[in-house]
PDB file of N, CA and C in Angstrom:
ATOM      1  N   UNK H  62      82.512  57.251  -5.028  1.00 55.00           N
ATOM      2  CA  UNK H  62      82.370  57.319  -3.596  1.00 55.00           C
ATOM      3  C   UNK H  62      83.670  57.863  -3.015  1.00 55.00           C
ATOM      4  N   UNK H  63      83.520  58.926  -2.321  1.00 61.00           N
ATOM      5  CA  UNK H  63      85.226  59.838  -1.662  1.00 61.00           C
ATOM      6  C   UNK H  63      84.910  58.673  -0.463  1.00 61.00           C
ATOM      7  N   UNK H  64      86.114  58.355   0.074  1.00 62.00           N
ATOM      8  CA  UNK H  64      86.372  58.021   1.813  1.00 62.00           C
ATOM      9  C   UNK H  64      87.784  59.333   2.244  1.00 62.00           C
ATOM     10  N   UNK H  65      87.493  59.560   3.825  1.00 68.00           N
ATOM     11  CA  UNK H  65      88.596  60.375   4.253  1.00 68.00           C
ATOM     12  C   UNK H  65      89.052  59.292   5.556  1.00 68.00           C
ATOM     13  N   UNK H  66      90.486  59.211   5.205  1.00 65.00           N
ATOM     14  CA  UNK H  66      91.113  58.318   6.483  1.00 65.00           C
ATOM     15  C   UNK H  66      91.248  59.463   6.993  1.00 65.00           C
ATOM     16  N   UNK H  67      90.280  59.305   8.697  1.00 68.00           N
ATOM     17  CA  UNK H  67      90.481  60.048   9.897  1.00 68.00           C
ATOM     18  C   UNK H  67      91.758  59.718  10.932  1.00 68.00           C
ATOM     19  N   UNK H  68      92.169  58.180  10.435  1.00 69.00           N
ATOM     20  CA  UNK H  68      93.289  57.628  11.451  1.00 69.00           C
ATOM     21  C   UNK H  68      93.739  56.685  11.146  1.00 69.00           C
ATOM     22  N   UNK H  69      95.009  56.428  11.259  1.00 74.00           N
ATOM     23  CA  UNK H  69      95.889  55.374  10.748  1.00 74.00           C
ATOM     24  C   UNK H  69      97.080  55.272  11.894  1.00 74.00           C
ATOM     25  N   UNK H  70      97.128  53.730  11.930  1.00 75.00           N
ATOM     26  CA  UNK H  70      98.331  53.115  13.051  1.00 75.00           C
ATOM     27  C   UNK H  70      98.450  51.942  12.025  1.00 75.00           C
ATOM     28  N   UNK H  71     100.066  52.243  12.438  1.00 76.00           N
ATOM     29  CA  UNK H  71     101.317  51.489  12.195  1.00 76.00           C
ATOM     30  C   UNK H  71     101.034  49.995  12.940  1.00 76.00           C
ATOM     31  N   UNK H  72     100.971  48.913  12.203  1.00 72.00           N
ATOM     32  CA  UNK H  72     100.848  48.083  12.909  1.00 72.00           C
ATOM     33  C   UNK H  72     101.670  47.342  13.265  1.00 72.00           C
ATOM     34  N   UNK H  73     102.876  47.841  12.822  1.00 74.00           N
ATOM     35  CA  UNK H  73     103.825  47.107  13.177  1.00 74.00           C
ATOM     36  C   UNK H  73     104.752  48.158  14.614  1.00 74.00           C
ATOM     37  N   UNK H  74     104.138  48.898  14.766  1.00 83.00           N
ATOM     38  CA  UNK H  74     104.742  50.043  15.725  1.00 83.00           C
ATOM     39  C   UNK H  74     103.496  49.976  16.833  1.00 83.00           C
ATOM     40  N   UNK H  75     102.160  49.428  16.809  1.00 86.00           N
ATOM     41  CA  UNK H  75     101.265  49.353  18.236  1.00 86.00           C
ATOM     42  C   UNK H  75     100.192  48.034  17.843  1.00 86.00           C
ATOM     43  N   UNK H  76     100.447  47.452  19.047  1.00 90.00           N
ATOM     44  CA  UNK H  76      99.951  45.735  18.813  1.00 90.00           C
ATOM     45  C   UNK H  76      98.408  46.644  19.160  1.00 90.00           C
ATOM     46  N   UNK H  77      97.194  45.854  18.444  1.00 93.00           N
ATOM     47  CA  UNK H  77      96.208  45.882  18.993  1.00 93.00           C
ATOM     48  C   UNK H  77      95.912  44.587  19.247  1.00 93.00           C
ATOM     49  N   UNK H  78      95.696  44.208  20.432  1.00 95.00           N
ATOM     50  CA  UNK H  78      95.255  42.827  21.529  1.00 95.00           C
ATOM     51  C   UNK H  78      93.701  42.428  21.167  1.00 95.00           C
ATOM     52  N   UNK H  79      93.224  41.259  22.181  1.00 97.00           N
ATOM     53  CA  UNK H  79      91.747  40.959  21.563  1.00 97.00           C
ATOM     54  C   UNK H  79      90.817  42.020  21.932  1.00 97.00           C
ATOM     55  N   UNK H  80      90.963  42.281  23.415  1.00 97.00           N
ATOM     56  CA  UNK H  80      89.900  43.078  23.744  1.00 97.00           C
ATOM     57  C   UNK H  80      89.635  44.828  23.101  1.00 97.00           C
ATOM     58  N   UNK H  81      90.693  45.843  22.402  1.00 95.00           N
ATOM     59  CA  UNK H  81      90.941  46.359  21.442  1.00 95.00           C
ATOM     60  C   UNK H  81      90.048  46.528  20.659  1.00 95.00           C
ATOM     61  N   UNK H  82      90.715  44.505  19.899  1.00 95.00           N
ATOM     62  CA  UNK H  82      90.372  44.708  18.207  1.00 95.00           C
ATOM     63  C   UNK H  82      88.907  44.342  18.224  1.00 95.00           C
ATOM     64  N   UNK H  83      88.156  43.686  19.560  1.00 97.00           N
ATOM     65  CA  UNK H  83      86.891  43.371  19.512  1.00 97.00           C
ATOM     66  C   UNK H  83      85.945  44.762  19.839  1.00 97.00           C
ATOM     67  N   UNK H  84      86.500  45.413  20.611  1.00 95.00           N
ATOM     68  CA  UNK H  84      85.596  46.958  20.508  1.00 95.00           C
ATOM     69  C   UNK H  84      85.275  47.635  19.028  1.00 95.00           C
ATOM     70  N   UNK H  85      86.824  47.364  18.681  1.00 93.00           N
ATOM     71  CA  UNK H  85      86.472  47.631  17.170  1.00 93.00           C
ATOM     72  C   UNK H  85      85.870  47.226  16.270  1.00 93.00           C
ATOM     73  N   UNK H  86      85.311  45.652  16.097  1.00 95.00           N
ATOM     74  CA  UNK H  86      84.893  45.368  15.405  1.00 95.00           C
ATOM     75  C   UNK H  86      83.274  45.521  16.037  1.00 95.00           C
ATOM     76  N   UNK H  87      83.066  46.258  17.219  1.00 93.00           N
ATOM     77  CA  UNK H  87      81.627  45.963  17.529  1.00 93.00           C
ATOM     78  C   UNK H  87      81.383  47.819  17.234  1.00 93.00           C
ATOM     79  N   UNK H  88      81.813  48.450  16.460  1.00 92.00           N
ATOM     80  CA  UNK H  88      81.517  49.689  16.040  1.00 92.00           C
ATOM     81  C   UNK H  88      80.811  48.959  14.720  1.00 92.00           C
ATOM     82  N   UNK H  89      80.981  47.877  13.976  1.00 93.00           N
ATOM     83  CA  UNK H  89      80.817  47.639  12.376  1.00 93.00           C
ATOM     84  C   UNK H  89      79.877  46.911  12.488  1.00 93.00           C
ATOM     85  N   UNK H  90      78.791  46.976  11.734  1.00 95.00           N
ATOM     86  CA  UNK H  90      77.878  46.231  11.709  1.00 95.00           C
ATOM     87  C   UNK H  90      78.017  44.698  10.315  1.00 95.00           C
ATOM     88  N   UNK H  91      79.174  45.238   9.899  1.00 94.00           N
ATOM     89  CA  UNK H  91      79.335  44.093   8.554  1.00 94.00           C
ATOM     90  C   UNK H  91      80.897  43.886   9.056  1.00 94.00           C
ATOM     91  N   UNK H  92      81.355  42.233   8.915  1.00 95.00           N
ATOM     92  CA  UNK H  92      82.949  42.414   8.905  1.00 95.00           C
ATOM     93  C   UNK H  92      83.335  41.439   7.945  1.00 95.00           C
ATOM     94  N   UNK H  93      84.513  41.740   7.162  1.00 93.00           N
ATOM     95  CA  UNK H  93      84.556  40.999   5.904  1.00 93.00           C
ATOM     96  C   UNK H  93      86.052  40.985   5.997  1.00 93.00           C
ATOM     97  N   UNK H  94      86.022  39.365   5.970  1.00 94.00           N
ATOM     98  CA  UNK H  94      87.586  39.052   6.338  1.00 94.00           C
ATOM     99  C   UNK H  94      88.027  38.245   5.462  1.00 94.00           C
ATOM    100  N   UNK H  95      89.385  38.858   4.804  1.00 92.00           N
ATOM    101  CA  UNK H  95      90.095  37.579   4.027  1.00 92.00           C
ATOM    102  C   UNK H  95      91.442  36.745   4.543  1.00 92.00           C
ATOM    103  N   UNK H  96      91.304  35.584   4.552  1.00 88.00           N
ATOM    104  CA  UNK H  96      92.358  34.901   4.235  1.00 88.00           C
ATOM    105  C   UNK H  96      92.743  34.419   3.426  1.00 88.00           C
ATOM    106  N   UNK H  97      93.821  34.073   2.355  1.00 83.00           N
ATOM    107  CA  UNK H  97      94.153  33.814   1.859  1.00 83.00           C
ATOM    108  C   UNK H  97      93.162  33.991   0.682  1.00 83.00           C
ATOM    109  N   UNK H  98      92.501  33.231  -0.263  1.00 84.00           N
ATOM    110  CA  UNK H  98      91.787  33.637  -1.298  1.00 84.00           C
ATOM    111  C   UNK H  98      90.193  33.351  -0.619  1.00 84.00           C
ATOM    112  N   UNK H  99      90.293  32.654   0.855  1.00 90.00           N
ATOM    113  CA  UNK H  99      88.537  32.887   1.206  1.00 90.00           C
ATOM    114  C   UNK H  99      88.190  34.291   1.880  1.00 90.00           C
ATOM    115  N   UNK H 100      86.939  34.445   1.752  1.00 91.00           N
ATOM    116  CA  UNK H 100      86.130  35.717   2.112  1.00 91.00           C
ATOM    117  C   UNK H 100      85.162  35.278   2.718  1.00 91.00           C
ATOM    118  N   UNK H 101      85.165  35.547   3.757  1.00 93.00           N
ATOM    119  CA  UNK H 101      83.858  35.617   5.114  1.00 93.00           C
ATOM    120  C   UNK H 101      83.514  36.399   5.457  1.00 93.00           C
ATOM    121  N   UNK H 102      81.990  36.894   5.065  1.00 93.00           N
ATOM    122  CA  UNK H 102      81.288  37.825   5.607  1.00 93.00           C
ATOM    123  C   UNK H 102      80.251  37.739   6.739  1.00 93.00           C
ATOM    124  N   UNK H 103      80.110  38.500   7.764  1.00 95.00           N
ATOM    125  CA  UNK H 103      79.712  38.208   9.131  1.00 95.00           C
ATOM    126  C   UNK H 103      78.750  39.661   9.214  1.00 95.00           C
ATOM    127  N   UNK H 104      77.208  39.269   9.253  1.00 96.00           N
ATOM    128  CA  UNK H 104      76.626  40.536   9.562  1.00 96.00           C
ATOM    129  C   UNK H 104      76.412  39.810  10.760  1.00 96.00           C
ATOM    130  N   UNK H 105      76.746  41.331  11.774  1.00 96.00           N
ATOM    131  CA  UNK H 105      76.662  41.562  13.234  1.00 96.00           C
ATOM    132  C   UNK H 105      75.370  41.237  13.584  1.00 96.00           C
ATOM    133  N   UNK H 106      74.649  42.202  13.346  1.00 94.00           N
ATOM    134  CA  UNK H 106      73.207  42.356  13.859  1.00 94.00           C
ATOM    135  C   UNK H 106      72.299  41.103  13.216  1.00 94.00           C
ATOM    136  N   UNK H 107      72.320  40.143  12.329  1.00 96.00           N
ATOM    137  CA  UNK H 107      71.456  39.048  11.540  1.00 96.00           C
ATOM    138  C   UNK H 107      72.328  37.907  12.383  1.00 96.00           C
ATOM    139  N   UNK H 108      73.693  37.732  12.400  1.00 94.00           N
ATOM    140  CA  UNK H 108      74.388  36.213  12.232  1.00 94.00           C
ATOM    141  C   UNK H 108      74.461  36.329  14.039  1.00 94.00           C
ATOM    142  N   UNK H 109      74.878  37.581  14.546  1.00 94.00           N
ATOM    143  CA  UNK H 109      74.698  37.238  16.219  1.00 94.00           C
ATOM    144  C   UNK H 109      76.226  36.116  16.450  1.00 94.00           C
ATOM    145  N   UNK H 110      77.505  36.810  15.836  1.00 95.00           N
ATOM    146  CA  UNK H 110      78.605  35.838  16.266  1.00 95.00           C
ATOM    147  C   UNK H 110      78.902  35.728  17.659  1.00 95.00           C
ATOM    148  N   UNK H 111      79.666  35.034  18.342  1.00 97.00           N
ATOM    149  CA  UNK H 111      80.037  34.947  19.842  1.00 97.00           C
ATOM    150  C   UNK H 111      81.342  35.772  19.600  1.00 97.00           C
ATOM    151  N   UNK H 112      81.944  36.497  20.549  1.00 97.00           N
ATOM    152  CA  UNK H 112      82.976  37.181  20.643  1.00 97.00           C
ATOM    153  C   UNK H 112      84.278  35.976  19.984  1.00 97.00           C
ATOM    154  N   UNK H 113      84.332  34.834  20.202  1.00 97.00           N
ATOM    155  CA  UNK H 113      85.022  33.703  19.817  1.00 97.00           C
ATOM    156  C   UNK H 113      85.111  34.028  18.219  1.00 97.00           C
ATOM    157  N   UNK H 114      84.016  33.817  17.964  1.00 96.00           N
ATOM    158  CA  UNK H 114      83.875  33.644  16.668  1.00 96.00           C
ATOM    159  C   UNK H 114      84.533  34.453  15.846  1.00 96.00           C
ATOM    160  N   UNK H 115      84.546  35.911  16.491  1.00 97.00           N
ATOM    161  CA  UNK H 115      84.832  37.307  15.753  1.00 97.00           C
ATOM    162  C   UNK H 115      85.995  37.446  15.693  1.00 97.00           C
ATOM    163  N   UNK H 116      86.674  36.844  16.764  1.00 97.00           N
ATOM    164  CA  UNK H 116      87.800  37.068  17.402  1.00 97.00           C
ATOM    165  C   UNK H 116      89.097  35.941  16.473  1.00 97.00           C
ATOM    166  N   UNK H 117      88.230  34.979  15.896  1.00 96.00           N
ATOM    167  CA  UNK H 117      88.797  34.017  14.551  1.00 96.00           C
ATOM    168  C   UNK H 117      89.072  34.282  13.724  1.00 96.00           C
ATOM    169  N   UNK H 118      87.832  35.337  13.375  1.00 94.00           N
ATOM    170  CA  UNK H 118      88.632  35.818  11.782  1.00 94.00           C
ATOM    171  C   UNK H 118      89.332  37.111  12.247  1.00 94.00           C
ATOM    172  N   UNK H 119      89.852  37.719  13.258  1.00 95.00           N
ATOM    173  CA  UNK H 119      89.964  39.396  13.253  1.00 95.00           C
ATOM    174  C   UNK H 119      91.406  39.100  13.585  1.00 95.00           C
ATOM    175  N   UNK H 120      91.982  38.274  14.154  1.00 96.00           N
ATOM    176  CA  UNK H 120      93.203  38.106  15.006  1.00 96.00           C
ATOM    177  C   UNK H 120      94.255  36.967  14.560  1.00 96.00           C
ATOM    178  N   UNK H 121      95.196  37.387  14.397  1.00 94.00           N
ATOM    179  CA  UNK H 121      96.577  36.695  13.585  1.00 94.00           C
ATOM    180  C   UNK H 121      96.901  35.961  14.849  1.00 94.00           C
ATOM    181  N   UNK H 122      97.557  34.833  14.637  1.00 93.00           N
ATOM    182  CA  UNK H 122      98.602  33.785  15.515  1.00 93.00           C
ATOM    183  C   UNK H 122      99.447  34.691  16.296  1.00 93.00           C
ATOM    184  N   UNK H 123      99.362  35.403  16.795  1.00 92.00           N
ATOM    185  CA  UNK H 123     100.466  36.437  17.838  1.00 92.00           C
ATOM    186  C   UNK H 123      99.518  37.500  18.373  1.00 92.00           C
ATOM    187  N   UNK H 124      98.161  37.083  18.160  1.00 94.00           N
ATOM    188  CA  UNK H 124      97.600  37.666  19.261  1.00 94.00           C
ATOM    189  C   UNK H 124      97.181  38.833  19.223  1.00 94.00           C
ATOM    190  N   UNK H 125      97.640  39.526  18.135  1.00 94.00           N
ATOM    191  CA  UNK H 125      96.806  40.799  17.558  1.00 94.00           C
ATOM    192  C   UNK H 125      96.348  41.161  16.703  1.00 94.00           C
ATOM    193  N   UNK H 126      95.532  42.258  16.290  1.00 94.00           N
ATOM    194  CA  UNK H 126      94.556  42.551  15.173  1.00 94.00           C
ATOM    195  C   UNK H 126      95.273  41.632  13.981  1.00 94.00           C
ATOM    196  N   UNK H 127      94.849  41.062  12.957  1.00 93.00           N
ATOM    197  CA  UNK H 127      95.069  41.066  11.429  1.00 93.00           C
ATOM    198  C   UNK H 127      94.997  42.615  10.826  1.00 93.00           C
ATOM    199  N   UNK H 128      96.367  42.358   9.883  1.00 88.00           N
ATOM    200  CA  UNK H 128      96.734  43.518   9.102  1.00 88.00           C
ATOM    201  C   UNK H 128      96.323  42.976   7.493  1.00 88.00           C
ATOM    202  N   UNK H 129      96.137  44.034   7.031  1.00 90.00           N
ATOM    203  CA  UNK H 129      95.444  45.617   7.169  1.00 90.00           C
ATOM    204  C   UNK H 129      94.090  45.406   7.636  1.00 90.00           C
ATOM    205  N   UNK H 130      93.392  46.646   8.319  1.00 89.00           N
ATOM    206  CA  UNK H 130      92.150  46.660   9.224  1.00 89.00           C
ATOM    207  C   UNK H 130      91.890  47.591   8.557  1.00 89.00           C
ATOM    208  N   UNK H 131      90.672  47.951   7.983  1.00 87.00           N
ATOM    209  CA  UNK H 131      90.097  49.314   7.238  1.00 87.00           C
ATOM    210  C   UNK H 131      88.559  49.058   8.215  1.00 87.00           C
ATOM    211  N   UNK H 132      88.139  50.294   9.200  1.00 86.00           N
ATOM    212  CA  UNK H 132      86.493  50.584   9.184  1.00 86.00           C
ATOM    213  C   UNK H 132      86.322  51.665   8.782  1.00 86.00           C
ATOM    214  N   UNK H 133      84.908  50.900   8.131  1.00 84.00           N
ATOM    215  CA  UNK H 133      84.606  52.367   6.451  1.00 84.00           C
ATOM    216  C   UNK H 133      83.273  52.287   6.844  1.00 84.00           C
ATOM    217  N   UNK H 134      82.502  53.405   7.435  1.00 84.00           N
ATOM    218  CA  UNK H 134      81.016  52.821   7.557  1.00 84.00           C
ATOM    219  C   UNK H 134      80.986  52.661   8.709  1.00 84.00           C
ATOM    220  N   UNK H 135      80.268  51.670   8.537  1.00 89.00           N
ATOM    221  CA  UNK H 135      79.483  50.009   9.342  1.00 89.00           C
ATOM    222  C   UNK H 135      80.238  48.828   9.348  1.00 89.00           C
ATOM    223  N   UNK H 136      81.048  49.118   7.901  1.00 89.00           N
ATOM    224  CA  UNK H 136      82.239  47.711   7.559  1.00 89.00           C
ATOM    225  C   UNK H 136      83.499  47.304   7.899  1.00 89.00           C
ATOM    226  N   UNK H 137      83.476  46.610   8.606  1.00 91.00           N
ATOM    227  CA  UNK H 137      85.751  46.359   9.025  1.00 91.00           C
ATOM    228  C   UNK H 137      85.648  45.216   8.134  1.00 91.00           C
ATOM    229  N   UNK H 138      86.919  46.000   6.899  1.00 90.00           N
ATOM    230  CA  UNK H 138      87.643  45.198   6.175  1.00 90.00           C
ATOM    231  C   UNK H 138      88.959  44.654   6.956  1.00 90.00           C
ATOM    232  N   UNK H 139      89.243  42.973   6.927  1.00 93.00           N
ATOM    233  CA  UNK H 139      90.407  42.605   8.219  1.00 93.00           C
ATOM    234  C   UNK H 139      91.139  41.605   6.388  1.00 93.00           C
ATOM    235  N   UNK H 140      92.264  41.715   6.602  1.00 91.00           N
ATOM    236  CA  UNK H 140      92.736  41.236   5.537  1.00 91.00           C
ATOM    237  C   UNK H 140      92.768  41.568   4.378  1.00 91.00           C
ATOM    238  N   UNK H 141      93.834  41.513   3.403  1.00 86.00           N
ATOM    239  CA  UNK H 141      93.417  42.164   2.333  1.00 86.00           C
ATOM    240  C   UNK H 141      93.277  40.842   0.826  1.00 86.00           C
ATOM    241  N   UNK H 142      91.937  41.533   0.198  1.00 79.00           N
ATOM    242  CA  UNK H 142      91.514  40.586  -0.699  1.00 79.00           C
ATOM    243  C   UNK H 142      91.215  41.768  -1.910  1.00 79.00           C
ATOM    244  N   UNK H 143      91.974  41.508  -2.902  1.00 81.00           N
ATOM    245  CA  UNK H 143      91.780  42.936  -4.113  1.00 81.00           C
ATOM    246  C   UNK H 143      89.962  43.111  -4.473  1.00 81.00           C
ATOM    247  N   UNK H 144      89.583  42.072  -4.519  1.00 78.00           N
ATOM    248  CA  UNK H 144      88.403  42.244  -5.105  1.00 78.00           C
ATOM    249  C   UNK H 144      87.197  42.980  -3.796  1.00 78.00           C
ATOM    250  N   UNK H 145      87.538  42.833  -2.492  1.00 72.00           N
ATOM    251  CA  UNK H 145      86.919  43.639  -1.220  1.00 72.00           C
ATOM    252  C   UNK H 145      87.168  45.020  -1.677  1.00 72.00           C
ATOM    253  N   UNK H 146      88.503  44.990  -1.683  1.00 73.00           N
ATOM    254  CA  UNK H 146      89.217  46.667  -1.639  1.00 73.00           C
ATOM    255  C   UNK H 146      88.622  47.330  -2.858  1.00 73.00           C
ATOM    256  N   UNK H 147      88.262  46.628  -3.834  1.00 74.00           N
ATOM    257  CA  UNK H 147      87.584  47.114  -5.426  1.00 74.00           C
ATOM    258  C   UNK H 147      86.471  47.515  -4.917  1.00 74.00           C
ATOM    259  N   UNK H 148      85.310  46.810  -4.321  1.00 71.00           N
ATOM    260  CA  UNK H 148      84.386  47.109  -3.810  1.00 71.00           C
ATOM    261  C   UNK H 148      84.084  48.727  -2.810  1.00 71.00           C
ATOM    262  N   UNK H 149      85.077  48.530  -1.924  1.00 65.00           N
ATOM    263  CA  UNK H 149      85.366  49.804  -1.250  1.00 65.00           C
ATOM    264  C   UNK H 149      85.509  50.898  -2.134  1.00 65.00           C
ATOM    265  N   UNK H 150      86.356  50.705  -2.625  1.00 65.00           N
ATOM    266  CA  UNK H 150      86.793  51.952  -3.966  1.00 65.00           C
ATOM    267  C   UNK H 150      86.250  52.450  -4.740  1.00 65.00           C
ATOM    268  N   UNK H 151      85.299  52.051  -5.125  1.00 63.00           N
ATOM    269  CA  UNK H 151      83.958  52.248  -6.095  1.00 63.00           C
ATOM    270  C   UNK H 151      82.876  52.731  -5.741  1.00 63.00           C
TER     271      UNK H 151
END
């Protein structure tokens, strides 16, 4: 499977805020977030999260996006978990 990154920001050079990172995540119809070694997957269109909800797994303690953010697709990868990124890659 090729992917082409159309765009990339520095996240440590432009905060993305809630209202932002929630537009963004309402382009994806799948969002798959890691913390630490858990993985939560959230389909948009079946699970029907509240902006709250989305806004839990997408957003770090300071109020902006979680790093790294990959949308590939339909999918925002928020966090990085090797075995997601394997998935992507393949």
């Amino acid at each position: 499977m090729s992917h082409t990154i159309t765009e990339t920001i520095d996240a440590s050079k432009t905060k993305i805020g809630l209202k932002e990172a929630l537009a963004l995540a309402k382009k994806a119809s799948t969002i798959i977030a890691a913390k630490g070694s858990k993985i939560t997957t959230l389909d948009l269109k079946k699970d029907k999260p509240s902006d709250e909800d989305i806004a839990a797994l997408i957003m770090g303690p300071t109020g902006n996006l979680r790093a790294p953010t990959l949308l590939a697709g339909n999918t925002l990868y928020v966090g990085f978990n090797e075995e997601a990124y394997k998935k992507f890659c393949s």
